[in-house]
CSV table of N, CA and C in Angstrom, one decimal:
chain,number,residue,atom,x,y,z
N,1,UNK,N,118.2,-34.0,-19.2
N,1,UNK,CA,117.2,-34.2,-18.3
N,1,UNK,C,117.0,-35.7,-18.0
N,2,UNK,N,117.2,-36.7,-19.1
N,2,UNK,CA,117.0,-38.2,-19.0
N,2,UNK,C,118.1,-38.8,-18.7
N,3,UNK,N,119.1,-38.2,-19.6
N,3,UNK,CA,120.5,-38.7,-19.5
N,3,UNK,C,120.9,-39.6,-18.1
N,4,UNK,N,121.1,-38.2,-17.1
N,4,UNK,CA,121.8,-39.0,-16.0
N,4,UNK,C,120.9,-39.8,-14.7
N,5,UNK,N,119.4,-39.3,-14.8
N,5,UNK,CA,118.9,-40.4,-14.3
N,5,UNK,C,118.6,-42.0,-14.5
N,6,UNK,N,118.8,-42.1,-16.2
N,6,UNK,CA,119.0,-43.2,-16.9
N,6,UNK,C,120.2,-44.0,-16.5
N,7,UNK,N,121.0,-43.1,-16.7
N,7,UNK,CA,122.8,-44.0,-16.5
N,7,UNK,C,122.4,-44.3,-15.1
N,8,UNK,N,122.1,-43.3,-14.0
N,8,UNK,CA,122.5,-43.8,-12.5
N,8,UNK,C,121.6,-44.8,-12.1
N,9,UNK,N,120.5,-45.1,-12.7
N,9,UNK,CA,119.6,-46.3,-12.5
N,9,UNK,C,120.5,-47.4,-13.5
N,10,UNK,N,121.0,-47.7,-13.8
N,10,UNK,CA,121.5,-48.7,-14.4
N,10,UNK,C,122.9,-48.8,-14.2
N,11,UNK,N,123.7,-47.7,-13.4
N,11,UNK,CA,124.6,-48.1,-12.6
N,11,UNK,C,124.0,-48.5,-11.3
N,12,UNK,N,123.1,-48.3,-10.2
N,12,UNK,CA,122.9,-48.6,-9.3
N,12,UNK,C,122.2,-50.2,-9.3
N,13,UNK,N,121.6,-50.4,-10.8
N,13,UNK,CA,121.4,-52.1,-10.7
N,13,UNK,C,122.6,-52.6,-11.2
N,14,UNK,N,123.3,-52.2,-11.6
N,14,UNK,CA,124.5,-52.9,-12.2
N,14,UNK,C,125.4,-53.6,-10.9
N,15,UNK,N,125.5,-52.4,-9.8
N,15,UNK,CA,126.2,-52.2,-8.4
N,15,UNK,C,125.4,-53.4,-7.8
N,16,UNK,N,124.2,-53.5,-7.7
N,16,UNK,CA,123.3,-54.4,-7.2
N,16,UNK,C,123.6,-55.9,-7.6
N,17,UNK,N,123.6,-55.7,-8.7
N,17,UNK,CA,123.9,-57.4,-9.5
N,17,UNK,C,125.3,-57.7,-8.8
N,18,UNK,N,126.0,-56.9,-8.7
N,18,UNK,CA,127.8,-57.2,-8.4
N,18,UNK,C,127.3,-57.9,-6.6
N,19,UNK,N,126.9,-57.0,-5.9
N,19,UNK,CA,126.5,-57.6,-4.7
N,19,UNK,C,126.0,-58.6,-4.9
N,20,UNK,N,124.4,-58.8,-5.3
N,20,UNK,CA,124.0,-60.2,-5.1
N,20,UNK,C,124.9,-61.3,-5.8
N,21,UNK,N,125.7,-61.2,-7.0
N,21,UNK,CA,127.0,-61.9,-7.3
N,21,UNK,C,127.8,-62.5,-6.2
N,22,UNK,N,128.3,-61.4,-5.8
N,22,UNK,CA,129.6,-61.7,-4.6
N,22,UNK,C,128.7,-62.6,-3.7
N,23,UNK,N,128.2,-62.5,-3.4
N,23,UNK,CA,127.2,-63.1,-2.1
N,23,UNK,C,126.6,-64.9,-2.6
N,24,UNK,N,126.5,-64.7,-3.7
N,24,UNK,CA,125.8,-66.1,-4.4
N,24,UNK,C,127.5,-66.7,-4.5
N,25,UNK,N,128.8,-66.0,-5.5
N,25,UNK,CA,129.8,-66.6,-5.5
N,25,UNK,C,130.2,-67.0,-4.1
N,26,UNK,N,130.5,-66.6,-2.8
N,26,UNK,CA,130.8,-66.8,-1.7
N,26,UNK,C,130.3,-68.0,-1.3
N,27,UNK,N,129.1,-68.0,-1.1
N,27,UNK,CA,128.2,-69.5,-0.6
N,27,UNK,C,128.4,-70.2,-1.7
N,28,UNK,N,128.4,-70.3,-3.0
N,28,UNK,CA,129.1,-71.3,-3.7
N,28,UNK,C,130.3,-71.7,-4.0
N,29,UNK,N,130.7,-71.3,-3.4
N,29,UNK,CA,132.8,-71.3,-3.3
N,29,UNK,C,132.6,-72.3,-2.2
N,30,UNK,N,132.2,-71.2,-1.1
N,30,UNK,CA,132.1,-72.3,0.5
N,30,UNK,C,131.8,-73.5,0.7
N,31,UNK,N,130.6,-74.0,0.0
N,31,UNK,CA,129.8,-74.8,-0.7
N,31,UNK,C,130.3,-76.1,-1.5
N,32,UNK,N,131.6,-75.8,-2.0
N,32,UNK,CA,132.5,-76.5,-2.8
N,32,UNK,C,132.8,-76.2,-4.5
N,33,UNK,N,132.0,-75.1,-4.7
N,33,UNK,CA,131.7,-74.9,-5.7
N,33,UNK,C,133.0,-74.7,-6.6
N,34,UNK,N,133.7,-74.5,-7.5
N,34,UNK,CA,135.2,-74.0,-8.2
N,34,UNK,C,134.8,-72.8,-9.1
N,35,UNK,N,135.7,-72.0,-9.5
N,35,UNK,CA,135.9,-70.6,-9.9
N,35,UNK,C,136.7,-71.1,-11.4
N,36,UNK,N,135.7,-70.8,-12.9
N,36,UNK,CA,136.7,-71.3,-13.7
N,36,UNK,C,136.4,-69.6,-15.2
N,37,UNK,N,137.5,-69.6,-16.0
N,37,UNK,CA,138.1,-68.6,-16.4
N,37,UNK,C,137.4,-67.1,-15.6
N,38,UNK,N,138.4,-67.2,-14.3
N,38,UNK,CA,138.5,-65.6,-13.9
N,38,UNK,C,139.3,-65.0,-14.4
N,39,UNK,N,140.3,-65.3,-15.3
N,39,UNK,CA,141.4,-64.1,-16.5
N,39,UNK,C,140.5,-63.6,-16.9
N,40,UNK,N,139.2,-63.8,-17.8
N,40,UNK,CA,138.7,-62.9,-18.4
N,40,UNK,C,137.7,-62.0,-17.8
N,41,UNK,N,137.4,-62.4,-16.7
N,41,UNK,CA,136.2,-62.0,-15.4
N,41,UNK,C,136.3,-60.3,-15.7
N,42,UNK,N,137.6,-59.7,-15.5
N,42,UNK,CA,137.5,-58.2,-15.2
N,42,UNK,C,137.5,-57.1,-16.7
N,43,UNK,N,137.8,-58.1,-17.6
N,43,UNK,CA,137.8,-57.6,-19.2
N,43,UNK,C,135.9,-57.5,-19.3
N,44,UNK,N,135.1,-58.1,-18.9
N,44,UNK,CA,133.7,-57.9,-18.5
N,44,UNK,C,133.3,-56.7,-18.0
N,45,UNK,N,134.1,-56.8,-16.3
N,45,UNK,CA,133.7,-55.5,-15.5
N,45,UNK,C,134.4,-53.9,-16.3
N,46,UNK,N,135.7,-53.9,-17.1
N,46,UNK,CA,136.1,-53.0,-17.7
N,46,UNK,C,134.7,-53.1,-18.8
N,47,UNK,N,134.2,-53.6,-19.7
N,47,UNK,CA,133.3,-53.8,-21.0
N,47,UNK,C,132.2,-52.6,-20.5
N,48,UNK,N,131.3,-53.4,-19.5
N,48,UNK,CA,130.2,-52.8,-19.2
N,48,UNK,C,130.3,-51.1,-18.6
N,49,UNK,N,131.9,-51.3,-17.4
N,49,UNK,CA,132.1,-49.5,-17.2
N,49,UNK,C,132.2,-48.6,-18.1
N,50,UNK,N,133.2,-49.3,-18.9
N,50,UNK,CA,133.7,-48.4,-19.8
N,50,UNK,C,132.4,-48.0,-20.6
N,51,UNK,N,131.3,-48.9,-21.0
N,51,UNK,CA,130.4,-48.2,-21.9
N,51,UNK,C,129.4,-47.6,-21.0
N,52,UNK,N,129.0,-47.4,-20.1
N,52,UNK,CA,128.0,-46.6,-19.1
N,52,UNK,C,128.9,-44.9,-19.5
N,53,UNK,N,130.4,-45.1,-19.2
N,53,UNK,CA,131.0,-44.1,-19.2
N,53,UNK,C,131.3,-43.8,-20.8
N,54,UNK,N,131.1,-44.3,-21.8
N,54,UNK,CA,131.7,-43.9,-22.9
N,54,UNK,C,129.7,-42.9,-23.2
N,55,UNK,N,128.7,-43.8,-22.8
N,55,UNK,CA,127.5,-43.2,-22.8
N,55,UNK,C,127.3,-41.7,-22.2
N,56,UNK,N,128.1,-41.5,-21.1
N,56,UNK,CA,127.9,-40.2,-19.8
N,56,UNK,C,128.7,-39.5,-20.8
N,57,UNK,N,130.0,-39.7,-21.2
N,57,UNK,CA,130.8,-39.2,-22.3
N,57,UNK,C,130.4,-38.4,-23.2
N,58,UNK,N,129.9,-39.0,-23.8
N,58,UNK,CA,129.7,-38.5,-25.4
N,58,UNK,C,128.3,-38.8,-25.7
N,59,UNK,N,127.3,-38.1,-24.8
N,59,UNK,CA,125.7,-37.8,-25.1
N,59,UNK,C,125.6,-36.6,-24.3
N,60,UNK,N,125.3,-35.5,-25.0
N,60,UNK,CA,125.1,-33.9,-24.3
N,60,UNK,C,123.6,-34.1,-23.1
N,61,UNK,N,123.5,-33.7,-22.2
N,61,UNK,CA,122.7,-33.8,-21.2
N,61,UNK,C,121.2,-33.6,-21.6
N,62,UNK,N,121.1,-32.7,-22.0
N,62,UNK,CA,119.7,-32.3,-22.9
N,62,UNK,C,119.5,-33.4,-23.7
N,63,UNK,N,119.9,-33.9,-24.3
N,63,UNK,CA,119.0,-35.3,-25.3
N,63,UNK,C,118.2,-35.7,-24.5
N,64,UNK,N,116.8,-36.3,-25.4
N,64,UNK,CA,115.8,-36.8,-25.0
N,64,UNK,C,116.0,-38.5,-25.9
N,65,UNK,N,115.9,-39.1,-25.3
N,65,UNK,CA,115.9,-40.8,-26.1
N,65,UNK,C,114.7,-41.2,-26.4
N,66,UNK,N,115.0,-41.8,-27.2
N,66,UNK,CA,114.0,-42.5,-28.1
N,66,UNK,C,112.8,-43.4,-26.8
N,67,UNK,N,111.3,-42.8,-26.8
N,67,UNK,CA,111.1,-44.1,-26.2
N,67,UNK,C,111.1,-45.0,-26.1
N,68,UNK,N,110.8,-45.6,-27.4
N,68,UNK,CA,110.6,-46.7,-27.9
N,68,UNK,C,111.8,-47.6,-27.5
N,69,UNK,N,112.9,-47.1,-27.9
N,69,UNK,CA,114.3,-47.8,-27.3
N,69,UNK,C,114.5,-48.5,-26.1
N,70,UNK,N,114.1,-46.5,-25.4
N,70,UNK,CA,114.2,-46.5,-23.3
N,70,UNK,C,112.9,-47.7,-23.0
N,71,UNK,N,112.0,-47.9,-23.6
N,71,UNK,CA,111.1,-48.8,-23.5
N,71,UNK,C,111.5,-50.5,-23.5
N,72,UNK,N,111.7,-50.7,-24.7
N,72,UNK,CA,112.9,-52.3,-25.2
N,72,UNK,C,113.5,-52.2,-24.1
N,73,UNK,N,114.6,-51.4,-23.2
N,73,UNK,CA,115.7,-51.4,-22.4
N,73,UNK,C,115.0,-52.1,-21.2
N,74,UNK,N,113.5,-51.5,-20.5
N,74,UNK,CA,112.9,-51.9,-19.6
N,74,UNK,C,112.3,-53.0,-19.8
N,75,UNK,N,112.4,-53.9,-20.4
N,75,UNK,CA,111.8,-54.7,-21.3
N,75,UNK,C,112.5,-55.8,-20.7
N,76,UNK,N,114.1,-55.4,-21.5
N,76,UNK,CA,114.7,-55.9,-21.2
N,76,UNK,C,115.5,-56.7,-19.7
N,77,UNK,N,115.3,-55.1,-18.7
N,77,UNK,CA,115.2,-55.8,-17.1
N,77,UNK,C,114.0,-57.1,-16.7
N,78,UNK,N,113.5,-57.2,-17.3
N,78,UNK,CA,112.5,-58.0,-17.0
N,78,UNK,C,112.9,-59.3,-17.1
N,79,UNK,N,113.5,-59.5,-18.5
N,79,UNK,CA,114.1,-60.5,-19.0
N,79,UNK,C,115.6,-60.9,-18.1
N,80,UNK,N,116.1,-60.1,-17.6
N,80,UNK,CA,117.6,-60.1,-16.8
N,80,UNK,C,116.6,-60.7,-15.2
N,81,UNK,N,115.8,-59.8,-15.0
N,81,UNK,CA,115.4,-60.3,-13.7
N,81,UNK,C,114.7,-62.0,-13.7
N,82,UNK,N,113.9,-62.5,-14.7
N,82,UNK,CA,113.6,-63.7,-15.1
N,82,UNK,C,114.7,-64.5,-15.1
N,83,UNK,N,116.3,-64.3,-15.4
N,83,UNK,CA,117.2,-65.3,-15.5
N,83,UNK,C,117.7,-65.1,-14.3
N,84,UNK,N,117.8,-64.0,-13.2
N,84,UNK,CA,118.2,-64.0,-12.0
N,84,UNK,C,117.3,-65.1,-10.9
N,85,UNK,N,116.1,-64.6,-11.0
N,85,UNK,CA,115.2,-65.5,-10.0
N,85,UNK,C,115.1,-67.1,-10.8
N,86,UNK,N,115.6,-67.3,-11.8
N,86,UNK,CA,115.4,-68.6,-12.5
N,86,UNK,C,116.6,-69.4,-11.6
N,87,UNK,N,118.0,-68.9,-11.8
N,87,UNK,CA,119.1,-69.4,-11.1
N,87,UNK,C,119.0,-69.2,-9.4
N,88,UNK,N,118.3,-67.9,-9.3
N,88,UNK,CA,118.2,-68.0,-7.6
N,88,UNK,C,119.6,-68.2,-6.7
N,89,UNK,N,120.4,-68.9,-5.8
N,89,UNK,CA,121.4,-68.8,-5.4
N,89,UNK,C,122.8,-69.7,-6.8
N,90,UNK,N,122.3,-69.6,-7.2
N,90,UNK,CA,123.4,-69.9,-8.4
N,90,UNK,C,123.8,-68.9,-9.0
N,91,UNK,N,123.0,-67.8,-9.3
N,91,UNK,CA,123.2,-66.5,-10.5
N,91,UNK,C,124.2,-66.2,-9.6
N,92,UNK,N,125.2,-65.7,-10.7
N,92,UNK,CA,126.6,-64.7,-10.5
N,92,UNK,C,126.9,-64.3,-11.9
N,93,UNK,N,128.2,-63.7,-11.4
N,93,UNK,CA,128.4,-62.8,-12.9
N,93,UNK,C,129.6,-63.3,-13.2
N,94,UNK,N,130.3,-64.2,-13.0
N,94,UNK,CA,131.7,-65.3,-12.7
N,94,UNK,C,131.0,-66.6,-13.3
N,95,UNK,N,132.2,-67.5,-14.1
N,95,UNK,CA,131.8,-68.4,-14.0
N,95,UNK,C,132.1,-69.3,-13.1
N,96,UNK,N,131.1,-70.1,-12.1
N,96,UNK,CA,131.1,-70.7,-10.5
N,96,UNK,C,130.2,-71.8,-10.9
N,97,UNK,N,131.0,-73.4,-11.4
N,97,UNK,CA,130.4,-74.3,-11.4
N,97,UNK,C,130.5,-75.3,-9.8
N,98,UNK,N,129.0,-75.6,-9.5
N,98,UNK,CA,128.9,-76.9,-8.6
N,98,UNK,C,128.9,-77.8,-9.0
N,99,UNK,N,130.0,-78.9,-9.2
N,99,UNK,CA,129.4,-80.3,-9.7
N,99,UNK,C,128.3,-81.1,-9.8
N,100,UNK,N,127.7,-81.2,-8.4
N,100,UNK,CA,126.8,-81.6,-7.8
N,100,UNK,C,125.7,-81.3,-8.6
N,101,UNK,N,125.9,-80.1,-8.7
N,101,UNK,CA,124.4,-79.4,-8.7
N,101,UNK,C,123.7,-79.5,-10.9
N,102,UNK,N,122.5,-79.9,-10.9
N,102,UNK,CA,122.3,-80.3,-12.1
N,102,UNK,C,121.7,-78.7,-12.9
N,103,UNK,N,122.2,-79.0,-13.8
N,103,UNK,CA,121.9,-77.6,-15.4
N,103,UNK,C,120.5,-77.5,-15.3
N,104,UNK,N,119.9,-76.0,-15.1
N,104,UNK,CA,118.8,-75.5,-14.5
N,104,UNK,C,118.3,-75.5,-16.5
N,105,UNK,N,117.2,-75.7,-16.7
N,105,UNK,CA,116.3,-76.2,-17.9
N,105,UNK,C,115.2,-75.7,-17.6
N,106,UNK,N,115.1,-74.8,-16.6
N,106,UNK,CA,113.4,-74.0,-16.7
N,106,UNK,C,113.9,-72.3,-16.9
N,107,UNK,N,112.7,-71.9,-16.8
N,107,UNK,CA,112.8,-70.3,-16.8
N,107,UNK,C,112.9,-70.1,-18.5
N,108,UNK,N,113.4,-69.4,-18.2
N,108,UNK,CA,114.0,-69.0,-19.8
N,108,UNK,C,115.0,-70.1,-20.4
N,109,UNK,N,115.5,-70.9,-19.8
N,109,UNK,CA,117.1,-71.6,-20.5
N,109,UNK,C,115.9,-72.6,-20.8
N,110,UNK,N,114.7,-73.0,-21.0
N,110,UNK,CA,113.9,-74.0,-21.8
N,110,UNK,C,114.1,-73.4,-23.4
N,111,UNK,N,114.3,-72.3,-23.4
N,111,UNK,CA,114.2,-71.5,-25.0
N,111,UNK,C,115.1,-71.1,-25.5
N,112,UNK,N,116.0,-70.7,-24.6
N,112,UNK,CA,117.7,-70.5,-25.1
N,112,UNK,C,118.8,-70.7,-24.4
N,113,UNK,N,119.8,-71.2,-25.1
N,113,UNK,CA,121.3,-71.3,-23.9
N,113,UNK,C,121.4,-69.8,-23.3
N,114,UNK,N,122.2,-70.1,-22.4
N,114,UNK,CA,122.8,-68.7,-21.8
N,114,UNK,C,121.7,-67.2,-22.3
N,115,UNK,N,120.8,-67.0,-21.7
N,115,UNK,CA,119.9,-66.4,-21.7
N,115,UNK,C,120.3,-64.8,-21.5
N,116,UNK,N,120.9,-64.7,-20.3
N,116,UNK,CA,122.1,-63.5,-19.4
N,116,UNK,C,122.9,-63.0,-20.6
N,117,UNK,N,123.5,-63.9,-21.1
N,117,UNK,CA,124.2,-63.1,-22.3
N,117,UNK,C,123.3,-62.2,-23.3
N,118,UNK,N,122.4,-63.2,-23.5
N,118,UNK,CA,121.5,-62.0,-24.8
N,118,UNK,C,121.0,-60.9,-24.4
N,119,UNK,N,120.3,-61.0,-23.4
N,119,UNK,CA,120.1,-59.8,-22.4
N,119,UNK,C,121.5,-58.7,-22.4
N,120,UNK,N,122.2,-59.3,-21.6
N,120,UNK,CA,122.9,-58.3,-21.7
N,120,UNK,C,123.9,-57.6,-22.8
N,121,UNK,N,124.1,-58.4,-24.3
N,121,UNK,CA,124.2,-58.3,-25.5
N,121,UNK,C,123.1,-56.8,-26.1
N,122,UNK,N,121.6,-57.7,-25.7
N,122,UNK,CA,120.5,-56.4,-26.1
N,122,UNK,C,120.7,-55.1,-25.8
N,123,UNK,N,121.4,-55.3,-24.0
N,123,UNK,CA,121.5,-53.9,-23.8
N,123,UNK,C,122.6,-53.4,-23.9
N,124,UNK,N,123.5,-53.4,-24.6
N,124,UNK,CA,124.2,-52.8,-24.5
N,124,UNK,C,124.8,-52.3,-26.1
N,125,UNK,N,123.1,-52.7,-26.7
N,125,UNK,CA,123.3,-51.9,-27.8
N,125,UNK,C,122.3,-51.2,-28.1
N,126,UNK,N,121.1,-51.4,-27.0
N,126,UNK,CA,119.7,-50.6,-27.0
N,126,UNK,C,119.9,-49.4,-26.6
N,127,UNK,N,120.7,-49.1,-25.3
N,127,UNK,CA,120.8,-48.2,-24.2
N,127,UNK,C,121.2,-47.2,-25.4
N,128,UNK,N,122.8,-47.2,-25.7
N,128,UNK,CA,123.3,-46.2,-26.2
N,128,UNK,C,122.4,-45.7,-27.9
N,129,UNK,N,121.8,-46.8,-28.4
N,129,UNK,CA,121.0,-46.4,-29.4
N,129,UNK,C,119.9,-46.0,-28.8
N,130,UNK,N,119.2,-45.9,-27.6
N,130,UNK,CA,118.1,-44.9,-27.5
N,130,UNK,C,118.5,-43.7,-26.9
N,131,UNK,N,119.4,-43.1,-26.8
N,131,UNK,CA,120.5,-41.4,-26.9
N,131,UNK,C,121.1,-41.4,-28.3
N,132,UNK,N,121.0,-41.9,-29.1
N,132,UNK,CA,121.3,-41.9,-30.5
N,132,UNK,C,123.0,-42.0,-30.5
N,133,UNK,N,123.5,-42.9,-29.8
N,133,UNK,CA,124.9,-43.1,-30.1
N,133,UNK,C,125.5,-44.6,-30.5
N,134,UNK,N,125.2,-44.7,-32.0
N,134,UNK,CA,125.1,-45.9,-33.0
N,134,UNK,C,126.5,-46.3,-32.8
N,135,UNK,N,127.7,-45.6,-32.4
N,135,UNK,CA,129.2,-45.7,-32.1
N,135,UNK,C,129.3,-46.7,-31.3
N,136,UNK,N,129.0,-45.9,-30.2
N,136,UNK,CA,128.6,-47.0,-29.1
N,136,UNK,C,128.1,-47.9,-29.1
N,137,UNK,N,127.4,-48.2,-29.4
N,137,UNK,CA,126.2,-49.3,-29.8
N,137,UNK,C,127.1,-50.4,-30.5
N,138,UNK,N,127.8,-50.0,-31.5
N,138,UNK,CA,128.8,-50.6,-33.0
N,138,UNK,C,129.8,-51.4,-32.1
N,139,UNK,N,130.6,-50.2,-31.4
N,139,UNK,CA,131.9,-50.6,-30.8
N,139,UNK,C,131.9,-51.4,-29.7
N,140,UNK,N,131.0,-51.3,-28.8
N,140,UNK,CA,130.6,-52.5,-27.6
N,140,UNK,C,130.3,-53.3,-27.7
N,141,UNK,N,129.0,-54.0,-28.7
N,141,UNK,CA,128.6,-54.7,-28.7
N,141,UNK,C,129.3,-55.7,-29.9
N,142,UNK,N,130.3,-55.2,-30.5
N,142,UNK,CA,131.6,-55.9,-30.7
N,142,UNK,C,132.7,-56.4,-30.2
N,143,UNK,N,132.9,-55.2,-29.1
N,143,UNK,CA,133.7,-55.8,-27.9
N,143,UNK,C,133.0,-57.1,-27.1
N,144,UNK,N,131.8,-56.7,-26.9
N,144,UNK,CA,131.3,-57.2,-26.1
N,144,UNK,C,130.9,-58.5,-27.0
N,145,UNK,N,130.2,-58.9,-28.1
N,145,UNK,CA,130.3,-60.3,-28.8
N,145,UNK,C,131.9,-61.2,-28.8
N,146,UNK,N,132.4,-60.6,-29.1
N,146,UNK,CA,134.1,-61.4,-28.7
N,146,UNK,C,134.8,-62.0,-27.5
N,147,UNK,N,134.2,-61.0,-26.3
N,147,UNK,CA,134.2,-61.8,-24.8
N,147,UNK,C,133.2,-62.8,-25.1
N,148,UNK,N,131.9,-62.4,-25.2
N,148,UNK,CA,131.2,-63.4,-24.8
N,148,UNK,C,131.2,-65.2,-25.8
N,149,UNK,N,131.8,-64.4,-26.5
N,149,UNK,CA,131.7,-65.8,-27.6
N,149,UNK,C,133.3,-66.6,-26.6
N,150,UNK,N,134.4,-66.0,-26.3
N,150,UNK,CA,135.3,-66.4,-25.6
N,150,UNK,C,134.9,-66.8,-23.9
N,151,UNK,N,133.5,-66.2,-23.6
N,151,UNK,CA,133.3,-66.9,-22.3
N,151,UNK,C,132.1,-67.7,-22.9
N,152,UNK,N,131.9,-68.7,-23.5
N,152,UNK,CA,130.3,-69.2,-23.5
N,152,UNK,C,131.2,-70.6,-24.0
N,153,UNK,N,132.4,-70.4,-24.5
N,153,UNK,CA,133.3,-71.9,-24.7
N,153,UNK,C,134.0,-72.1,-23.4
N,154,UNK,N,134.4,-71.2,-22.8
N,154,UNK,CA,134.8,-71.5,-21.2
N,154,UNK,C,133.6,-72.1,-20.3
N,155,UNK,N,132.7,-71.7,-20.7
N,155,UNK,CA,131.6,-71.9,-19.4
N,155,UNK,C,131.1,-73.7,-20.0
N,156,UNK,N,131.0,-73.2,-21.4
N,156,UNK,CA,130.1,-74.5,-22.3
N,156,UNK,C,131.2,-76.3,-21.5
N,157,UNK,N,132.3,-75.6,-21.6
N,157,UNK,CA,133.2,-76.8,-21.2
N,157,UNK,C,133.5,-77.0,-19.4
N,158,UNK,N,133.3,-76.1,-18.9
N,158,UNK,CA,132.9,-76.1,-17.2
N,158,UNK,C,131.8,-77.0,-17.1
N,159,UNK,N,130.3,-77.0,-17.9
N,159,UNK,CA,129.6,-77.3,-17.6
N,159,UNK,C,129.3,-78.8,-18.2
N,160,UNK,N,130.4,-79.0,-19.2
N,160,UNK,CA,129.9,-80.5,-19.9
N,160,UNK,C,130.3,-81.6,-18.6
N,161,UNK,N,128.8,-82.4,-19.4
N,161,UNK,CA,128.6,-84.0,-18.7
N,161,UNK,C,127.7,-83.7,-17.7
N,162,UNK,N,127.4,-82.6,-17.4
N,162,UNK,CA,126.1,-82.3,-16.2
N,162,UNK,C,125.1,-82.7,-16.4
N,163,UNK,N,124.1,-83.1,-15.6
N,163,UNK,CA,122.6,-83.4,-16.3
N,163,UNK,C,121.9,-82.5,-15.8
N,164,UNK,N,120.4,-82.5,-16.6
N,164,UNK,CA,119.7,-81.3,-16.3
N,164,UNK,C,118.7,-81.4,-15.7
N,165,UNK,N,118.0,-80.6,-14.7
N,165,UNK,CA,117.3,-80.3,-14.1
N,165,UNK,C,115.5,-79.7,-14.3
């Protein structure tokens, strides 16, 4: 009953983010902006499919989730949407540096680097633990710490010498 309404609202924002992405990447490309480690770009987009799908997988349709979890999760959009409107035509899901353009220091990045990551770190071990699938939860978000520690030195050195904003 929760199951697939859950997954298809979080595939349909996921679809959403990819749009406003492409659209922010485009005008920043155009813009002068440069495109740096896109090798690992689609090991991301496989990361996140693959676990929406390993979720539709292996959680029987009748489960009911934890509120408390499904709650943190929504919690969590809030926090993803706070680092979207913080970057505003900068947010993508690529790394796309502008020279020009100075290291944004408000919103959330006053409290923590790379904000987007934890967020999306959180969910992708809340989601499957509020359907009670600790596997998931284990195996992703180990996949998923390994990319990200491998894209946060790619980006960290994209962005060195910038000043901030």
């Amino acid at each position: 009953m929760w199951l697939w309404p859950v997954l298809a609202g979080v595939a349909a924002q996921r679809l959403w983010e990819l749009w406003l992405a492409d659209r922010n990447t485009r005008r920043l490309l155009a813009g002068g902006a440069i495109e740096v480690g896109a090798d690992h770009y689609p090991l991301f987009v496989l990361l996140h499919a693959s676990w929406l799908a390993a979720i539709a997988v292996a959680t029987p349709a009748a489960t009911v989730p934890n509120p408390w979890l499904l709650a943190v999760y929504g919690v969590l959009q809030l926090g993803r949407l706070w680092v979207i409107a913080t970057l505003g035509r900068f947010w993508t899901t690529r790394i796309i540096t502008l020279p020009s353009a100075p290291l944004v220091k408000r919103g959330p990045y006053r409290f923590v680097r790379h904000p987007n990551y934890w967020v999306a770190s959180l969910e992708i071990a809340v989601l499957p633990l509020a359907f009670g699938q600790v596997w998931i939860a284990l195996v992703w978000s180990l996949a998923n710490a390994l990319l990200v520690g491998w894209r946060i030195r790619v980006e960290d050195r994209a962005l060195e010498g910038r000043r901030e904003c």
